[in-house]
Amino acid sequence: MTTPPVESLRTDLLVLGSGGAGLFAALHAHAANPSLAITIAVKGLLGKSGCTRMVQGGYNVALAQGDSVERHFMDTIEGGKWLSHQDLAWRLVTGAVERVRELENEIGCFFDRNADGTLHQKAFAGQSFDRTVHKGDLTGIEIVGRLAEQVWARGIARLEEHRALELVRSADGTRLAGVLMVDMRTGNFVFVQAKAVVLATGGGPTMYKYHTPSGDKSCDGLAMALRAGLPLRDMEMVQFHPTGLLAGHDTRMTGTVIEEGLRGAGGYLLNGAGERFMLACDPHAERATRDVVSRAMYAEMRAGRTTPHGGIYIEMAHLGAANVRRQFRGMVERCADCGFDLAGGRVEVVPTAHYMMGGVEFDLDCATELPGLFAAGEDTGGVHGANRLGGNGVANSTVFGGIAGDTVAEWIPAHGRFVDGDRGAINAAIARALTPFNVGSRATASGDVNAVREALWDCMWDDVGILRDAAGLARAGALLDRLSAELDAAAIGTADRAFNLSWHDWLNLDNLLTVSRAIVVAAQGRDDSRGAHYRLDHPQTSDLATSAFSRVRLTVEGPTLEFVPVAFTRVRPGESLLGTVARSQATSRGK
Ligand SMILES: Cc1cc2nc3c(=O)[nH]c(=O)nc-3n(C[C@H](O)[C@H](O)[C@H](O)COP(=O)(O)OP(=O)(O)OC[C@H]3O[C@@H](n4cnc5c(N)ncnc54)[C@H](O)[C@@H]3O)c2cc1C
């Protein structure tokens, strides 16, 4: 088949994705260097896509009297079971203080306030202090809405409904030349040549049967990074949010998040027999970290003590129906849409794949191993270690998005240049993307896209989910290979590429399979249990002092794995920074 024509575009900076990370990267780059030509390319619509917009609970930041960045840092490190890159985690907690002020004073967000005018901060599970800033329970709409307005008000170009397909190196392979994209509206291929690219496509574990992220997320950035030869760390660490709505197989509402603040506020989890089981599992009961709660729920489910749809109940009625309605209006309405009374009754929930702590290895300034490529937000790994605290996700994307923007604004004039993309790589990527058009008709092709998706969901949920063991992981590895072969043999209905959502389903699955394999390989290699990764055959946590993180790369032979010792640059297991709290409180209050 002849290669279709490829349109060409040029921009100094190309930002992939318009969540908190992408929008902040563009705004900071523009503020620091207004002469840069900046383009945001996004698979969906700017301001309407991605997970930042879906943030319900809020944004962690140490502001209140008695709290401190050291305390926030220690919660992050201990929650992450000592696998975090400590300097990145420190950047997160210190940068969040600055960024939340910026969100209010420069971007125009209004967050909920106390009667004395200070920002209201609520409890979130796994934290030693109430530090989650929020706008009711619809915080993400406030953040992304205001950020998008700021982008629209500036001369930042937009490529909406443009899907990044491949990171393309220069012909000599030494730097990034640009990104091959497909204009989803026409189906045409576009090569966007850029001096620098910020990868901010937001991960998203949508390979699991129950999942929370937006439908546009299919780990595209992670798959592209793997294919470009970049290292991904902590890929075995997939976070399950304990309370996904469980409303039956036939609604897309199943899997969507019922927010953590409900447990933070004192909500109970009950098994199918109406018994509160968390008290026996953890001293923090329902307010334990997400991994602990998800495992306890899953154990109840495996033991058969389930609700009618096979999950667990959350109950809030003991906190007063009127109070719940006032505090959690959005959640009450969402549950009512599915026939549940959150304020006065019980709602069926199930653990749901929510977040990948793993991602592209990146530096403190958001640079990656590939010159010209920078990364921020959920596409990156290292900040959260083995577990992410609720409220640290949007802080991560906005803090590091801004840093990426600041970095590229300086990097482009100093080091950036336009270089030609490797033609062979572009043609190979196009040929790969067109696979499903070349296997014949749906009637004659042997693969089926829907069947592959269902099998992937079940395989990842059953064998690579909350509880893992060697046999299950081996089974999953073998099945993923078969599913890839099946996908390669799956046809889509029409040869027309314009707005062909079946084609994009195929492309999504191709990336999800690539990244699922990385998760399996990392999970096979980690033979201890910690944070989000639990091995039934290795339930112990190994010595924290010799912690090592996993690093997966994709080679022509397949994924390779190594373990790299964690550098305890700020605090060692068994130690704490909290001795220095008083000094830092003075500093952070002075900002
Ligand atoms: C339901 C829900 C609730 C959450 N609640 C909280 C919370 O209360 N507190 C918290 O801290 N975190 C929360 N999180 C996590 C938080 O949303 C994320 O950690 C964070 O916002 C991710 O930001 P991001 O910019 O990296 O990615 P996103 O905001 O997901 O943005 C990714 C962008 O990349 C685009 N994209 C994807 N693939 C491509 C491609 N191939 N080409 C071009 N563009 C592409 C998408 O369209 C999107 O615009 C929640 C997540 C979910 C799903």
XYZ file of C-alpha atoms and ligand atoms in Angstrom:
644
model
C 0.000 0.000 0.000
C 1.335 3.462 -0.813
C 1.906 5.800 2.112
C -0.775 8.516 2.239
C 0.362 12.147 2.078
C 1.603 13.741 5.276
C 0.839 17.393 5.993
C 3.561 19.431 7.705
C 3.339 22.014 10.454
C 5.976 23.844 12.454
C 5.928 25.251 15.952
C 8.629 26.141 18.459
C 6.885 24.279 21.256
C 4.376 21.487 20.869
C 2.428 20.554 23.999
C 0.644 17.197 23.844
C -2.457 17.261 26.019
C -4.591 19.938 27.642
C -5.013 18.751 31.215
C -3.455 20.540 34.166
C 0.045 19.639 32.987
C -0.356 20.663 29.342
C -2.212 23.918 30.014
C 0.243 25.009 32.685
C 3.194 24.129 30.441
C 1.818 26.296 27.636
C 0.943 29.229 29.919
C 4.295 29.248 31.696
C 6.252 28.939 28.458
C 4.252 31.822 27.008
C 4.707 33.966 30.123
C 8.457 33.338 30.228
C 9.019 33.802 26.496
C 6.086 35.434 24.657
C 7.939 35.267 21.328
C 7.683 31.466 21.189
C 5.230 29.896 18.765
C 3.320 27.479 21.011
C 0.813 24.852 19.905
C -1.316 22.627 22.117
C -2.398 19.433 20.401
C -5.126 17.439 22.054
C -6.987 14.261 21.283
C -10.238 15.765 22.505
C -11.296 19.405 22.894
C -9.205 21.885 24.827
C -10.761 22.405 28.232
C -13.148 19.479 27.822
C -10.894 16.434 27.811
C -8.602 14.558 30.150
C -8.798 13.793 33.847
C -7.873 17.118 35.409
C -11.341 18.285 34.480
C -12.764 15.277 36.348
C -11.006 16.065 39.628
C -13.584 15.987 42.354
C -11.862 15.946 45.717
C -9.200 18.563 45.345
C -5.626 19.699 45.582
C -3.140 18.929 48.360
C -1.114 21.802 49.679
C 0.358 22.563 53.078
C -1.070 25.987 53.982
C -2.852 25.699 57.290
C -1.571 26.527 60.738
C 0.136 23.400 62.090
C 0.703 21.848 58.665
C 4.010 22.111 56.807
C 5.671 21.132 53.541
C 7.764 18.670 55.567
C 4.600 17.004 56.837
C 3.152 16.880 53.318
C 6.462 15.471 52.083
C 6.586 12.767 54.764
C 2.994 11.743 54.021
C 3.915 11.493 50.328
C 7.065 9.454 50.963
C 5.487 7.142 53.526
C 2.354 6.742 51.398
C 4.649 5.903 48.473
C 6.385 3.231 50.595
C 9.797 4.836 50.116
C 9.940 4.307 46.371
C 9.483 7.969 45.421
C 12.204 10.065 43.864
C 12.607 12.253 46.924
C 13.716 15.425 45.178
C 10.731 15.222 42.824
C 8.414 14.722 45.797
C 9.983 17.744 47.493
C 9.360 19.790 44.333
C 5.760 18.682 44.438
C 5.064 19.747 48.001
C 6.945 23.043 47.834
C 5.691 23.865 44.331
C 2.076 23.215 45.366
C 2.192 26.157 47.786
C 3.227 28.489 44.999
C 0.895 26.970 42.403
C -2.278 27.174 44.465
C -1.676 30.912 44.953
C -1.128 31.228 41.223
C -4.347 29.332 40.519
C -6.294 31.776 42.653
C -4.530 35.061 42.034
C -3.415 34.777 38.402
C -5.570 32.096 36.813
C -8.789 33.185 38.533
C -9.936 30.026 40.338
C -12.306 30.357 43.274
C -11.879 27.654 45.884
C -14.082 27.140 48.939
C -13.168 29.303 51.931
C -13.626 29.256 55.672
C -15.582 31.973 57.457
C -12.291 33.742 58.296
C -11.381 33.956 54.597
C -8.692 31.270 54.585
C -8.903 28.446 52.070
C -11.010 25.552 53.266
C -8.969 22.346 53.389
C -10.630 19.008 53.856
C -9.530 15.572 54.992
C -8.317 13.050 52.443
C -7.373 9.469 53.196
C -3.752 8.648 54.020
C -2.821 12.150 55.181
C -1.853 13.376 58.604
C -3.466 16.791 58.106
C -6.585 18.249 56.451
C -4.881 19.888 53.452
C -7.068 19.334 50.400
C -8.160 22.600 48.781
C -11.330 22.232 46.738
C -14.266 23.809 44.972
C -17.141 21.755 46.363
C -16.667 18.318 44.824
C -16.159 19.639 41.283
C -12.674 21.096 41.691
C -11.325 20.050 38.290
C -13.949 21.935 36.313
C -12.940 25.106 38.134
C -9.233 24.535 37.476
C -9.418 23.485 33.823
C -12.157 25.992 32.963
C -10.088 28.929 34.210
C -6.839 27.581 32.703
C -8.494 27.128 29.310
C -9.791 30.711 29.392
C -6.250 31.942 30.003
C -4.977 29.903 27.057
C -7.762 31.150 24.776
C -6.895 34.741 25.733
C -3.332 34.351 24.463
C -1.950 33.644 21.033
C -1.463 29.944 21.705
C -2.371 27.776 18.712
C -4.641 24.770 19.097
C -4.835 21.492 17.266
C -7.975 19.990 18.706
C -9.078 16.459 17.881
C -5.518 15.747 16.842
C -4.110 12.508 18.112
C -0.378 12.059 18.658
C 0.683 8.761 17.117
C 4.460 8.683 17.426
C 7.399 10.659 18.770
C 9.740 11.022 15.804
C 13.479 11.350 16.231
C 15.843 13.136 13.891
C 17.339 10.988 11.128
C 20.536 10.531 13.205
C 18.434 9.543 16.231
C 20.060 12.001 18.621
C 17.110 14.286 19.330
C 13.383 14.648 18.962
C 12.334 16.160 15.646
C 8.586 16.308 16.191
C 5.415 14.285 16.486
C 3.414 12.367 13.913
C -0.266 13.063 14.464
C -3.563 12.226 12.881
C -6.205 14.885 12.429
C -9.125 12.870 13.722
C -11.677 14.947 11.825
C -10.197 14.170 8.414
C -8.079 11.131 9.142
C -5.122 12.878 7.531
C -1.607 12.422 8.874
C 0.264 15.505 10.061
C 3.911 15.763 11.017
C 4.382 18.576 13.531
C 7.998 19.608 13.587
C 8.920 21.220 16.895
C 12.028 22.458 18.658
C 10.681 21.014 21.905
C 7.736 18.848 22.906
C 6.044 18.545 26.303
C 4.456 15.135 26.759
C 1.356 15.602 28.929
C -1.143 13.023 27.702
C -1.939 11.854 31.196
C -1.399 8.065 31.366
C -4.685 6.471 32.385
C -5.167 2.780 33.269
C -8.141 2.156 31.006
C -6.978 -1.407 30.327
C -8.839 -2.548 33.457
C -12.486 -3.666 33.490
C -13.375 -1.015 36.074
C -11.600 2.290 35.509
C -12.093 5.967 36.264
C -10.188 8.005 33.639
C -11.752 9.878 30.768
C -12.447 7.947 27.579
C -9.766 9.814 25.622
C -7.010 8.306 27.752
C -5.356 5.126 26.543
C -1.777 5.468 27.763
C -0.793 6.938 24.396
C 2.063 8.985 25.829
C 3.497 6.023 27.724
C 3.264 3.761 24.670
C 4.900 6.400 22.468
C 7.660 6.864 25.035
C 8.283 3.114 25.168
C 8.451 2.895 21.379
C 10.857 5.849 21.364
C 13.173 3.820 23.633
C 12.587 5.811 26.814
C 12.658 4.223 30.271
C 9.443 3.976 32.300
C 9.631 3.483 36.071
C 7.266 2.007 38.676
C 4.940 0.564 36.059
C 3.723 -2.188 38.400
C 2.205 0.494 40.611
C -1.383 0.908 39.436
C -3.663 2.603 41.889
C -7.189 1.388 42.455
C -9.585 3.919 43.859
C -11.684 2.056 46.392
C -15.022 3.565 45.477
C -15.992 3.311 41.835
C -19.714 3.419 41.235
C -21.129 -0.026 40.498
C -24.317 0.380 38.542
C -24.264 -2.655 36.270
C -22.470 -3.747 33.101
C -24.535 -1.678 30.683
C -23.719 1.818 31.892
C -20.544 3.836 31.411
C -21.180 5.220 34.907
C -19.847 1.950 36.311
C -16.273 2.492 37.415
C -16.557 6.273 37.727
C -15.327 7.703 41.008
C -17.364 8.308 44.095
C -15.008 10.720 45.754
C -12.583 9.968 48.539
C -13.825 12.867 50.669
C -16.803 10.663 51.535
C -14.544 8.274 53.421
C -12.537 11.237 54.700
C -15.746 12.726 56.128
C -16.562 9.491 57.965
C -18.397 7.297 55.430
C -18.640 3.572 56.167
C -17.892 0.662 53.853
C -20.173 -2.323 54.368
C -20.074 -5.766 52.825
C -23.115 -7.395 51.253
C -24.225 -8.546 54.707
C -24.193 -4.931 55.916
C -21.077 -5.424 58.115
C -18.386 -2.773 58.512
C -15.171 -4.685 57.729
C -12.456 -1.980 57.576
C -12.168 -1.734 61.376
C -10.556 -5.166 61.396
C -8.118 -4.317 58.577
C -6.427 -1.057 59.531
C -6.359 1.335 62.487
C -7.467 4.130 60.141
C -10.421 1.985 58.993
C -12.098 3.623 55.947
C -9.528 6.449 56.045
C -6.619 4.098 55.342
C -4.688 4.580 52.091
C -6.310 3.534 48.823
C -4.267 0.353 48.432
C -5.252 -0.949 51.861
C -8.936 -0.165 51.401
C -9.074 -1.592 47.850
C -7.457 -4.841 48.965
C -9.829 -5.225 51.891
C -12.816 -4.621 49.618
C -11.530 -7.060 47.021
C -11.013 -9.699 49.729
C -14.660 -9.296 50.798
C -15.718 -9.621 47.167
C -13.620 -12.750 46.647
C -15.165 -14.220 49.783
C -18.574 -13.686 48.189
C -19.866 -11.115 50.705
C -21.081 -8.776 47.983
C -23.882 -6.438 46.989
C -26.335 -7.402 44.204
C -23.920 -6.205 41.471
C -20.955 -7.963 43.093
C -19.364 -5.064 45.010
C -19.451 -3.323 48.403
C -21.708 -0.600 49.887
C -20.737 2.895 50.953
C -23.036 4.429 53.544
C -23.180 8.068 54.683
C -26.614 8.264 56.355
C -25.171 8.287 59.898
C -23.629 11.699 59.110
C -27.076 13.200 58.493
C -28.731 13.210 55.095
C -29.042 17.013 54.909
C -25.376 17.432 55.812
C -24.288 14.921 53.151
C -26.490 16.619 50.555
C -24.929 19.984 51.367
C -21.330 18.786 51.495
C -21.406 16.423 48.512
C -24.047 17.801 46.175
C -22.361 16.597 42.955
C -21.869 13.094 44.306
C -25.443 12.868 45.608
C -26.757 13.869 42.169
C -24.471 11.440 40.330
C -25.593 8.551 42.514
C -29.247 9.559 42.108
C -28.776 9.391 38.311
C -27.968 5.702 38.791
C -30.816 5.041 41.201
C -28.864 5.273 44.480
C -29.581 7.489 47.505
C -26.131 8.516 48.756
C -27.395 10.899 51.443
C -29.837 8.567 53.152
C -29.232 5.047 51.830
C -26.446 2.870 50.481
C -24.536 3.005 47.193
C -22.853 0.026 45.506
C -19.145 0.547 44.828
C -16.178 -1.431 43.518
C -12.405 -0.714 43.447
C -11.624 0.901 40.118
C -8.319 1.476 38.288
C -7.608 5.131 38.758
C -4.043 6.215 38.346
C -0.641 4.942 37.292
C 2.117 5.983 39.631
C 4.521 4.775 36.960
C 5.563 6.699 33.896
C 8.374 8.263 31.972
C 11.534 8.915 33.985
C 12.113 12.644 34.136
C 14.367 15.168 35.807
C 13.582 17.948 38.263
C 13.268 20.356 35.330
C 10.995 17.897 33.439
C 13.651 16.968 30.867
C 13.720 13.344 29.701
C 16.509 11.195 28.325
C 15.604 12.292 24.774
C 16.851 15.835 23.976
C 13.877 17.994 23.007
C 11.337 15.895 24.915
C 10.012 17.097 28.267
C 7.297 15.435 30.310
C 4.896 16.385 33.092
C 1.809 15.145 34.905
C 0.422 11.647 34.935
C 2.666 10.573 32.034
C 5.644 10.720 34.385
C 6.849 8.405 37.132
C 8.767 8.878 40.350
C 6.870 11.526 42.290
C 4.466 9.180 44.070
C 6.469 5.953 44.382
C 4.285 2.952 45.181
C 1.120 4.878 45.948
C -0.334 8.299 45.262
C -2.132 10.238 47.937
C -5.540 11.507 46.887
C -5.101 15.209 46.110
C -1.477 14.810 44.990
C -2.462 14.089 41.371
C -3.650 17.495 40.294
C -0.938 19.113 42.399
C 1.545 16.982 40.438
C 0.200 17.920 37.022
C -0.062 21.651 37.719
C 3.262 21.967 39.568
C 5.308 20.034 37.009
C 3.374 21.395 34.024
C 4.460 24.880 35.100
C 8.041 23.735 35.604
C 8.085 22.145 32.147
C 6.879 25.433 30.640
C 9.555 27.427 32.473
C 12.242 24.967 31.369
C 11.367 24.870 27.674
C 11.105 28.661 27.523
C 14.817 28.769 28.337
C 15.825 25.566 26.595
C 14.425 26.442 23.172
C 16.466 29.638 22.575
C 19.596 27.954 23.931
C 19.366 24.473 22.397
C 16.261 24.169 20.242
C 16.288 23.895 16.461
C 14.125 22.497 13.721
C 15.441 19.193 12.393
C 13.967 16.813 9.853
C 12.144 13.800 11.184
C 13.339 10.304 10.305
C 11.311 9.545 7.149
C 11.591 5.793 7.632
C 10.218 6.066 11.165
C 7.317 8.229 9.982
C 6.435 5.766 7.227
C 6.698 2.818 9.614
C 4.401 4.515 12.123
C 1.850 5.271 9.416
C 1.983 1.689 8.145
C 1.429 0.417 11.686
C -1.499 2.780 12.247
C -3.126 1.644 9.007
C -2.917 -2.077 9.903
C -6.652 -2.527 10.496
C -7.460 -1.116 7.038
C -5.297 -3.754 5.399
C -6.610 -7.000 6.812
C -9.696 -7.363 4.669
C -13.336 -6.990 5.628
C -14.886 -7.521 9.045
C -16.525 -10.675 7.718
C -13.244 -12.267 6.640
C -10.844 -10.908 9.284
C -10.104 -13.267 12.168
C -9.764 -10.639 14.931
C -12.458 -8.550 16.606
C -11.732 -5.201 18.282
C -14.555 -5.462 20.831
C -13.586 -8.978 21.811
C -9.967 -7.886 22.288
C -11.071 -5.011 24.518
C -13.287 -7.200 26.718
C -10.562 -9.840 27.027
C -7.972 -7.196 27.923
C -10.245 -5.706 30.603
C -10.903 -9.098 32.191
C -7.294 -10.222 32.000
C -5.919 -7.081 33.646
C -8.633 -7.009 36.342
C -8.346 -10.721 37.189
C -4.599 -11.326 36.864
C -2.810 -7.966 37.027
C -5.150 -6.139 39.380
C -5.424 -5.724 43.130
C -4.054 -9.161 44.073
C -1.343 -10.724 41.896
C 0.732 -13.891 41.795
C 3.285 -15.497 39.497
C 0.792 -17.832 37.817
C -1.699 -15.057 37.072
C 0.984 -12.727 35.752
C 2.369 -15.451 33.482
C -1.145 -16.168 32.234
C -1.644 -12.456 31.538
C 1.681 -12.157 29.699
C 0.778 -15.001 27.366
C -2.736 -13.671 26.787
C -1.496 -10.170 25.988
C 0.673 -11.633 23.211
C -2.332 -13.476 21.805
C -4.498 -10.366 22.032
C -1.898 -8.346 20.126
C -1.945 -10.929 17.359
C -5.757 -10.839 17.374
C -5.760 -7.071 17.191
C -3.387 -7.169 14.234
C -5.917 -9.404 12.504
C -8.949 -7.242 13.330
C -10.631 -5.232 10.603
C -12.674 -2.084 10.984
C -15.833 -1.469 9.037
C -14.907 1.206 6.529
C -11.853 2.527 4.717
C -12.869 6.122 5.466
C -10.478 7.523 8.074
C -12.460 10.710 8.817
C -13.796 10.609 12.390
C -13.481 6.859 12.311
C -13.920 6.015 15.988
C -13.494 2.289 15.340
C -10.036 3.067 14.032
C -9.267 5.098 17.152
C -10.515 2.218 19.302
C -7.996 0.043 17.496
C -5.204 2.570 18.052
C -6.185 2.906 21.719
C -6.053 -0.834 22.212
C -2.710 -1.114 20.470
C -1.234 1.343 22.989
C -3.015 -0.223 25.945
C -1.608 -3.629 25.046
C 1.916 -2.198 24.798
C 1.658 -0.553 28.204
C -0.119 -3.540 29.786
C 2.875 -5.661 28.870
C 5.146 -3.173 30.665
C 2.930 -3.432 33.772
C 3.062 -7.236 33.682
C 6.832 -7.342 33.250
C 7.398 -4.933 36.154
C 4.892 -6.806 38.348
C 6.604 -10.116 37.595
C 9.938 -8.650 38.582
C 8.846 -7.137 41.896
C 8.756 -10.061 44.241
C 7.626 -8.168 47.297
C 4.422 -6.355 48.182
C 4.259 -2.667 48.781
C 1.858 0.159 48.073
C -0.400 -0.604 45.149
C 1.461 -3.802 44.210
C 0.402 -6.846 46.198
C 1.756 -10.334 45.472
C -0.169 -13.146 47.128
C 2.929 -15.303 46.664
C 5.224 -12.608 48.134
C 3.084 -10.777 50.700
C 5.995 -9.356 52.696
C 7.470 -5.892 52.106
C 11.213 -6.184 51.627
C 13.728 -4.080 53.545
C 12.831 -0.429 52.902
C 16.463 0.631 53.295
C 17.379 -1.261 50.116
C 14.340 -0.137 48.102
C 14.738 -0.219 44.338
C 12.394 0.994 41.630
C 11.603 -0.877 38.440
C 12.675 0.414 35.049
C 11.147 -0.994 31.860
C 12.346 -0.298 28.345
C 11.076 -1.630 25.059
C 13.673 -3.218 22.803
C 13.326 -5.184 19.570
C 13.263 -8.362 21.683
C 10.427 -6.973 23.835
C 10.312 -5.239 27.235
C 13.403 -5.399 29.439
C 13.406 -4.857 33.198
C 15.954 -3.723 35.745
C 15.745 -2.531 39.342
C 17.519 0.659 40.360
C 18.261 1.560 44.016
C 16.260 4.501 45.363
C 18.461 7.438 46.378
C 17.331 8.617 49.824
C 18.461 12.173 49.199
C 16.398 13.808 51.957
C 15.302 11.212 54.449
C 15.998 7.532 55.086
C 13.454 4.898 56.084
C 12.903 5.164 59.819
C 13.777 8.868 59.839
C 11.505 11.902 59.504
C 11.842 15.519 58.452
C 9.310 16.626 61.009
C 11.970 17.862 63.424
C 12.402 20.860 61.141
C 8.693 21.704 60.959
C 8.737 24.891 62.963
C 11.328 26.541 60.732
C 9.525 25.642 57.510
C 6.120 26.793 58.771
C 7.542 30.249 59.109
C 8.826 30.017 55.522
C 5.660 28.731 53.922
C 3.406 31.182 55.765
C 5.623 34.004 54.580
C 4.827 33.201 50.884
C -12.547 10.847 38.184
C -11.214 11.344 38.641
C -11.124 12.074 39.803
C -9.892 12.544 40.228
N -9.855 13.279 41.374
C -8.665 13.752 41.791
C -8.603 14.574 42.967
O -9.604 14.839 43.627
N -7.396 15.066 43.318
C -6.260 14.790 42.611
O -5.200 15.258 42.981
N -6.300 14.032 41.491
C -7.472 13.508 41.075
N -7.509 12.744 39.944
C -6.259 12.529 39.183
C -5.966 13.752 38.349
O -7.060 14.046 37.539
C -4.767 13.527 37.459
O -3.720 13.065 38.226
C -4.259 14.774 36.770
O -5.241 15.719 36.636
C -3.667 14.420 35.432
O -3.349 15.587 34.728
P -2.605 15.502 33.336
O -2.526 16.883 32.820
O -1.366 14.726 33.472
O -3.577 14.620 32.412
P -5.074 14.900 31.938
O -5.733 15.953 32.703
O -5.757 13.586 31.891
O -4.895 15.422 30.458
C -4.432 14.594 29.434
C -4.660 15.281 28.102
O -3.968 14.575 27.091
C -4.815 14.407 25.970
N -4.349 13.245 25.218
C -4.361 11.942 25.578
N -3.829 11.179 24.606
C -3.461 12.028 23.614
C -2.873 11.854 22.338
N -2.550 10.640 21.865
N -2.656 12.947 21.562
C -2.996 14.198 21.994
N -3.561 14.414 23.202
C -3.787 13.345 23.993
C -6.188 14.269 26.579
O -7.200 14.518 25.629
C -6.113 15.333 27.661
O -6.363 16.601 27.121
C -8.730 12.258 39.491
C -8.820 11.505 38.329
C -10.047 11.047 37.909
C -10.119 10.224 36.668
